[in-house]
Amino acid sequence: MSKSIAVIGSGFSSLAAACYLAKNGHTVQVFEKNESLGGRARRFKHEGFTFDMGPSWYWMPDVFERFFADFGKKPSDYYELDKLDPGYQVVFEGGETIEIGDSLEKIYKIFDREEKNGAKKLKKFIDNARHNYDIAIKDLVYKPGLSPLELVTPKTISKLGEFFSTVDRDVEKEFKSEKLKQILKFPVLFLGAKPSETPSFYNFMNYADFGLGTWHPRGGFHEVIAAMVKLAESLGVKLNTSANIDKIVVEDKTAKALEINGEVLEFDTILSGADYHHTETLLDSEHRQYSEDYWKKKVFAPSSLLFYIGFDKKLENVKHHNLFFDVDFDEHAKDIYTTPKWPDEPLFYANFTSKTDPTTAPPGHENGFFLVPIAPGIEDTEELRETYFNKIMTRFESLTSQEVQKNIIFKKSFCVNDFVKDYNSYKGNAYGMANTLLQTAFLRPKLKSKKVKNLYFTGQLTVPGPGVPPALISGKLVSELIENY
């Protein structure tokens, strides 16, 4: 039976769910509080520069292909993809670099160069990561997190030990080179936790990195949002911007309506892809599933200090994606997770899409996106932002052997306060709730409300977890729950 369904938010999970629900014959409306669609994946343009405001790593292309295939489409029907070579470079102390190429053979050579029998060790590591990836994609992440029994299959039972060891322990056991160890631990940061707290099973992210490669949608990552918007509209979804949700109206323990910009609109079903914690504050307290204490005890992924920068020249010695690991990896992680504070010496990431995609900057110019991972919920002031901008730019100039600060013609920052203001993000986190052992699958906040009938959730604080591919999957999972209940 056709239902009228309201979807709160317009990020990847919300748009994915809206598409699936509309395909199944429901009348679907999306309500986005901001002026543009995409949630954290919004696009920002200024004087010929194009910036993706959030996600910039296109990994796990098979998940995107599977999403569009569910609608008889392909990614190439909407946007063009380029496989990056190198996928990224890592910059170490003194400006030494390691490039991660676009094939395993290239990466094996790098590992052999850096460590005796490095390729042999990596092949063993990647074979296991590939096997875990197959299990994760086929047996785990497309499960709705309703029961611990979802995790019990012959394949997962054989991997039980990997849920109780950690990525950090496995990498430290196999490899000696500090540089290689940092590269292998890096991908799990996308899952929002320290490698020492991330189950070994999640080394499948290393296969996503080395085995499947790093891609770039021409025009920027927001092209994926544009594709999903086009698909949603073709399916009859109505998309509303500048639509702030004031309240979820509940009667007889059933979600009945949304109060939007002061106007009450009734729906059969309400689905929120907005921040889970914030969504529950839209309910009267007796209808909330999780207390403030619950949220305070959870391990959240980092927030970020971001800078969007326009340069009036082409930059040297940088690639499309660049990781600056010239300071202590573990110390920065402690400043995020153990004793949350602004890091004394921050690692940082920078991308320059104009290196491979000339449409994203004026001719002869470069667009820069700089990111410093920081603890959620810490103080955020303009003075602190400027202090850290100076820190990373001074190091950037030294490590890449060039002067760039005098060539900045545009700069915009985004940090904890902006994540709260623009996305109602809990403590200003950037990536959601970390995938630690006790925050995996059925142990995450539920897709379906336990207290309010016809109220559902999707996105990075619920199943299956943080990241763009999991967000697409989350949208599919919740749409199936809505169909079955």
PDB file of N, CA, C and O in Angstrom, residues 7 10-18 228 271-274 458-460 470-472 474-476 478:
ATOM      1  N   VAL A   7      11.136  12.463   4.535  1.00  0.00           N
ATOM      2  CA  VAL A   7      12.540  12.148   4.798  1.00  0.00           C
ATOM      3  C   VAL A   7      13.225  13.431   5.257  1.00  0.00           C
ATOM      4  O   VAL A   7      13.212  14.438   4.541  1.00  0.00           O
ATOM      5  N   SER A  10      19.127  15.599   3.452  1.00  0.00           N
ATOM      6  CA  SER A  10      19.336  15.261   2.039  1.00  0.00           C
ATOM      7  C   SER A  10      20.756  14.773   1.774  1.00  0.00           C
ATOM      8  O   SER A  10      21.297  14.962   0.694  1.00  0.00           O
ATOM      9  N   GLY A  11      21.359  14.122   2.792  1.00  0.00           N
ATOM     10  CA  GLY A  11      22.652  13.489   2.574  1.00  0.00           C
ATOM     11  C   GLY A  11      22.499  12.175   1.835  1.00  0.00           C
ATOM     12  O   GLY A  11      21.412  11.828   1.352  1.00  0.00           O
ATOM     13  N   PHE A  12      23.584  11.430   1.743  1.00  0.00           N
ATOM     14  CA  PHE A  12      23.574  10.193   0.948  1.00  0.00           C
ATOM     15  C   PHE A  12      22.536   9.195   1.439  1.00  0.00           C
ATOM     16  O   PHE A  12      21.816   8.591   0.630  1.00  0.00           O
ATOM     17  N   SER A  13      22.435   8.986   2.742  1.00  0.00           N
ATOM     18  CA  SER A  13      21.493   7.976   3.241  1.00  0.00           C
ATOM     19  C   SER A  13      20.057   8.406   2.998  1.00  0.00           C
ATOM     20  O   SER A  13      19.209   7.592   2.613  1.00  0.00           O
ATOM     21  N   SER A  14      19.770   9.693   3.198  1.00  0.00           N
ATOM     22  CA  SER A  14      18.406  10.190   2.987  1.00  0.00           C
ATOM     23  C   SER A  14      17.995  10.078   1.528  1.00  0.00           C
ATOM     24  O   SER A  14      16.886   9.624   1.211  1.00  0.00           O
ATOM     25  N   LEU A  15      18.878  10.504   0.634  1.00  0.00           N
ATOM     26  CA  LEU A  15      18.553  10.451  -0.795  1.00  0.00           C
ATOM     27  C   LEU A  15      18.432   9.011  -1.275  1.00  0.00           C
ATOM     28  O   LEU A  15      17.551   8.689  -2.092  1.00  0.00           O
ATOM     29  N   ALA A  16      19.308   8.136  -0.770  1.00  0.00           N
ATOM     30  CA  ALA A  16      19.214   6.722  -1.150  1.00  0.00           C
ATOM     31  C   ALA A  16      17.881   6.141  -0.717  1.00  0.00           C
ATOM     32  O   ALA A  16      17.171   5.499  -1.511  1.00  0.00           O
ATOM     33  N   ALA A  17      17.517   6.372   0.539  1.00  0.00           N
ATOM     34  CA  ALA A  17      16.239   5.855   1.045  1.00  0.00           C
ATOM     35  C   ALA A  17      15.073   6.425   0.257  1.00  0.00           C
ATOM     36  O   ALA A  17      14.128   5.695  -0.092  1.00  0.00           O
ATOM     37  N   ALA A  18      15.121   7.723  -0.049  1.00  0.00           N
ATOM     38  CA  ALA A  18      14.033   8.362  -0.800  1.00  0.00           C
ATOM     39  C   ALA A  18      13.862   7.702  -2.160  1.00  0.00           C
ATOM     40  O   ALA A  18      12.729   7.465  -2.612  1.00  0.00           O
ATOM     41  N   MET A 228      22.177  11.483  -7.639  1.00  0.00           N
ATOM     42  CA  MET A 228      21.108  10.939  -6.809  1.00  0.00           C
ATOM     43  C   MET A 228      19.891  11.851  -6.801  1.00  0.00           C
ATOM     44  O   MET A 228      18.747  11.378  -6.765  1.00  0.00           O
ATOM     45  N   LEU A 271      10.997   9.392   8.315  1.00  0.00           N
ATOM     46  CA  LEU A 271      12.351   8.842   8.304  1.00  0.00           C
ATOM     47  C   LEU A 271      13.336   9.987   8.445  1.00  0.00           C
ATOM     48  O   LEU A 271      13.282  10.951   7.681  1.00  0.00           O
ATOM     49  N   SER A 272      14.238   9.873   9.407  1.00  0.00           N
ATOM     50  CA  SER A 272      15.241  10.921   9.582  1.00  0.00           C
ATOM     51  C   SER A 272      16.636  10.431   9.202  1.00  0.00           C
ATOM     52  O   SER A 272      17.133   9.452   9.755  1.00  0.00           O
ATOM     53  N   GLY A 273      17.241  11.154   8.273  1.00  0.00           N
ATOM     54  CA  GLY A 273      18.645  10.951   7.936  1.00  0.00           C
ATOM     55  C   GLY A 273      19.489  12.052   8.540  1.00  0.00           C
ATOM     56  O   GLY A 273      20.687  12.140   8.272  1.00  0.00           O
ATOM     57  N   ALA A 274      18.858  12.901   9.354  1.00  0.00           N
ATOM     58  CA  ALA A 274      19.597  13.931  10.076  1.00  0.00           C
ATOM     59  C   ALA A 274      20.324  13.278  11.250  1.00  0.00           C
ATOM     60  O   ALA A 274      20.153  12.089  11.530  1.00  0.00           O
ATOM     61  N   THR A 458      18.191   6.765   9.619  1.00  0.00           N
ATOM     62  CA  THR A 458      19.223   6.267   8.705  1.00  0.00           C
ATOM     63  C   THR A 458      20.433   7.182   8.823  1.00  0.00           C
ATOM     64  O   THR A 458      20.350   8.268   9.385  1.00  0.00           O
ATOM     65  N   GLY A 459      21.578   6.719   8.333  1.00  0.00           N
ATOM     66  CA  GLY A 459      22.759   7.575   8.341  1.00  0.00           C
ATOM     67  C   GLY A 459      23.908   7.055   9.182  1.00  0.00           C
ATOM     68  O   GLY A 459      23.903   5.917   9.660  1.00  0.00           O
ATOM     69  N   GLN A 460      24.884   7.913   9.394  1.00  0.00           N
ATOM     70  CA  GLN A 460      26.167   7.478   9.931  1.00  0.00           C
ATOM     71  C   GLN A 460      26.176   7.178  11.427  1.00  0.00           C
ATOM     72  O   GLN A 460      27.147   6.629  11.937  1.00  0.00           O
ATOM     73  N   PRO A 470      28.747   3.176   3.285  1.00  0.00           N
ATOM     74  CA  PRO A 470      27.791   2.717   4.308  1.00  0.00           C
ATOM     75  C   PRO A 470      26.518   3.562   4.371  1.00  0.00           C
ATOM     76  O   PRO A 470      25.444   3.043   4.693  1.00  0.00           O
ATOM     77  N   ALA A 471      26.623   4.867   4.058  1.00  0.00           N
ATOM     78  CA  ALA A 471      25.426   5.717   4.054  1.00  0.00           C
ATOM     79  C   ALA A 471      24.453   5.278   2.964  1.00  0.00           C
ATOM     80  O   ALA A 471      23.232   5.235   3.181  1.00  0.00           O
ATOM     81  N   LEU A 472      24.978   4.946   1.789  1.00  0.00           N
ATOM     82  CA  LEU A 472      24.117   4.440   0.712  1.00  0.00           C
ATOM     83  C   LEU A 472      23.427   3.155   1.156  1.00  0.00           C
ATOM     84  O   LEU A 472      22.224   2.950   0.926  1.00  0.00           O
ATOM     85  N   SER A 474      22.872   2.188   4.240  1.00  0.00           N
ATOM     86  CA  SER A 474      21.923   2.496   5.310  1.00  0.00           C
ATOM     87  C   SER A 474      20.570   2.911   4.741  1.00  0.00           C
ATOM     88  O   SER A 474      19.511   2.506   5.245  1.00  0.00           O
ATOM     89  N   GLY A 475      20.589   3.707   3.677  1.00  0.00           N
ATOM     90  CA  GLY A 475      19.349   4.130   3.030  1.00  0.00           C
ATOM     91  C   GLY A 475      18.559   2.957   2.479  1.00  0.00           C
ATOM     92  O   GLY A 475      17.324   2.914   2.563  1.00  0.00           O
ATOM     93  N   LYS A 476      19.289   1.993   1.921  1.00  0.00           N
ATOM     94  CA  LYS A 476      18.610   0.799   1.389  1.00  0.00           C
ATOM     95  C   LYS A 476      18.019  -0.037   2.524  1.00  0.00           C
ATOM     96  O   LYS A 476      16.862  -0.477   2.448  1.00  0.00           O
ATOM     97  N   VAL A 478      17.045   0.820   5.556  1.00  0.00           N
ATOM     98  CA  VAL A 478      15.871   1.393   6.229  1.00  0.00           C
ATOM     99  C   VAL A 478      14.649   1.361   5.299  1.00  0.00           C
ATOM    100  O   VAL A 478      13.517   1.170   5.774  1.00  0.00           O
TER     101      VAL A 478
END
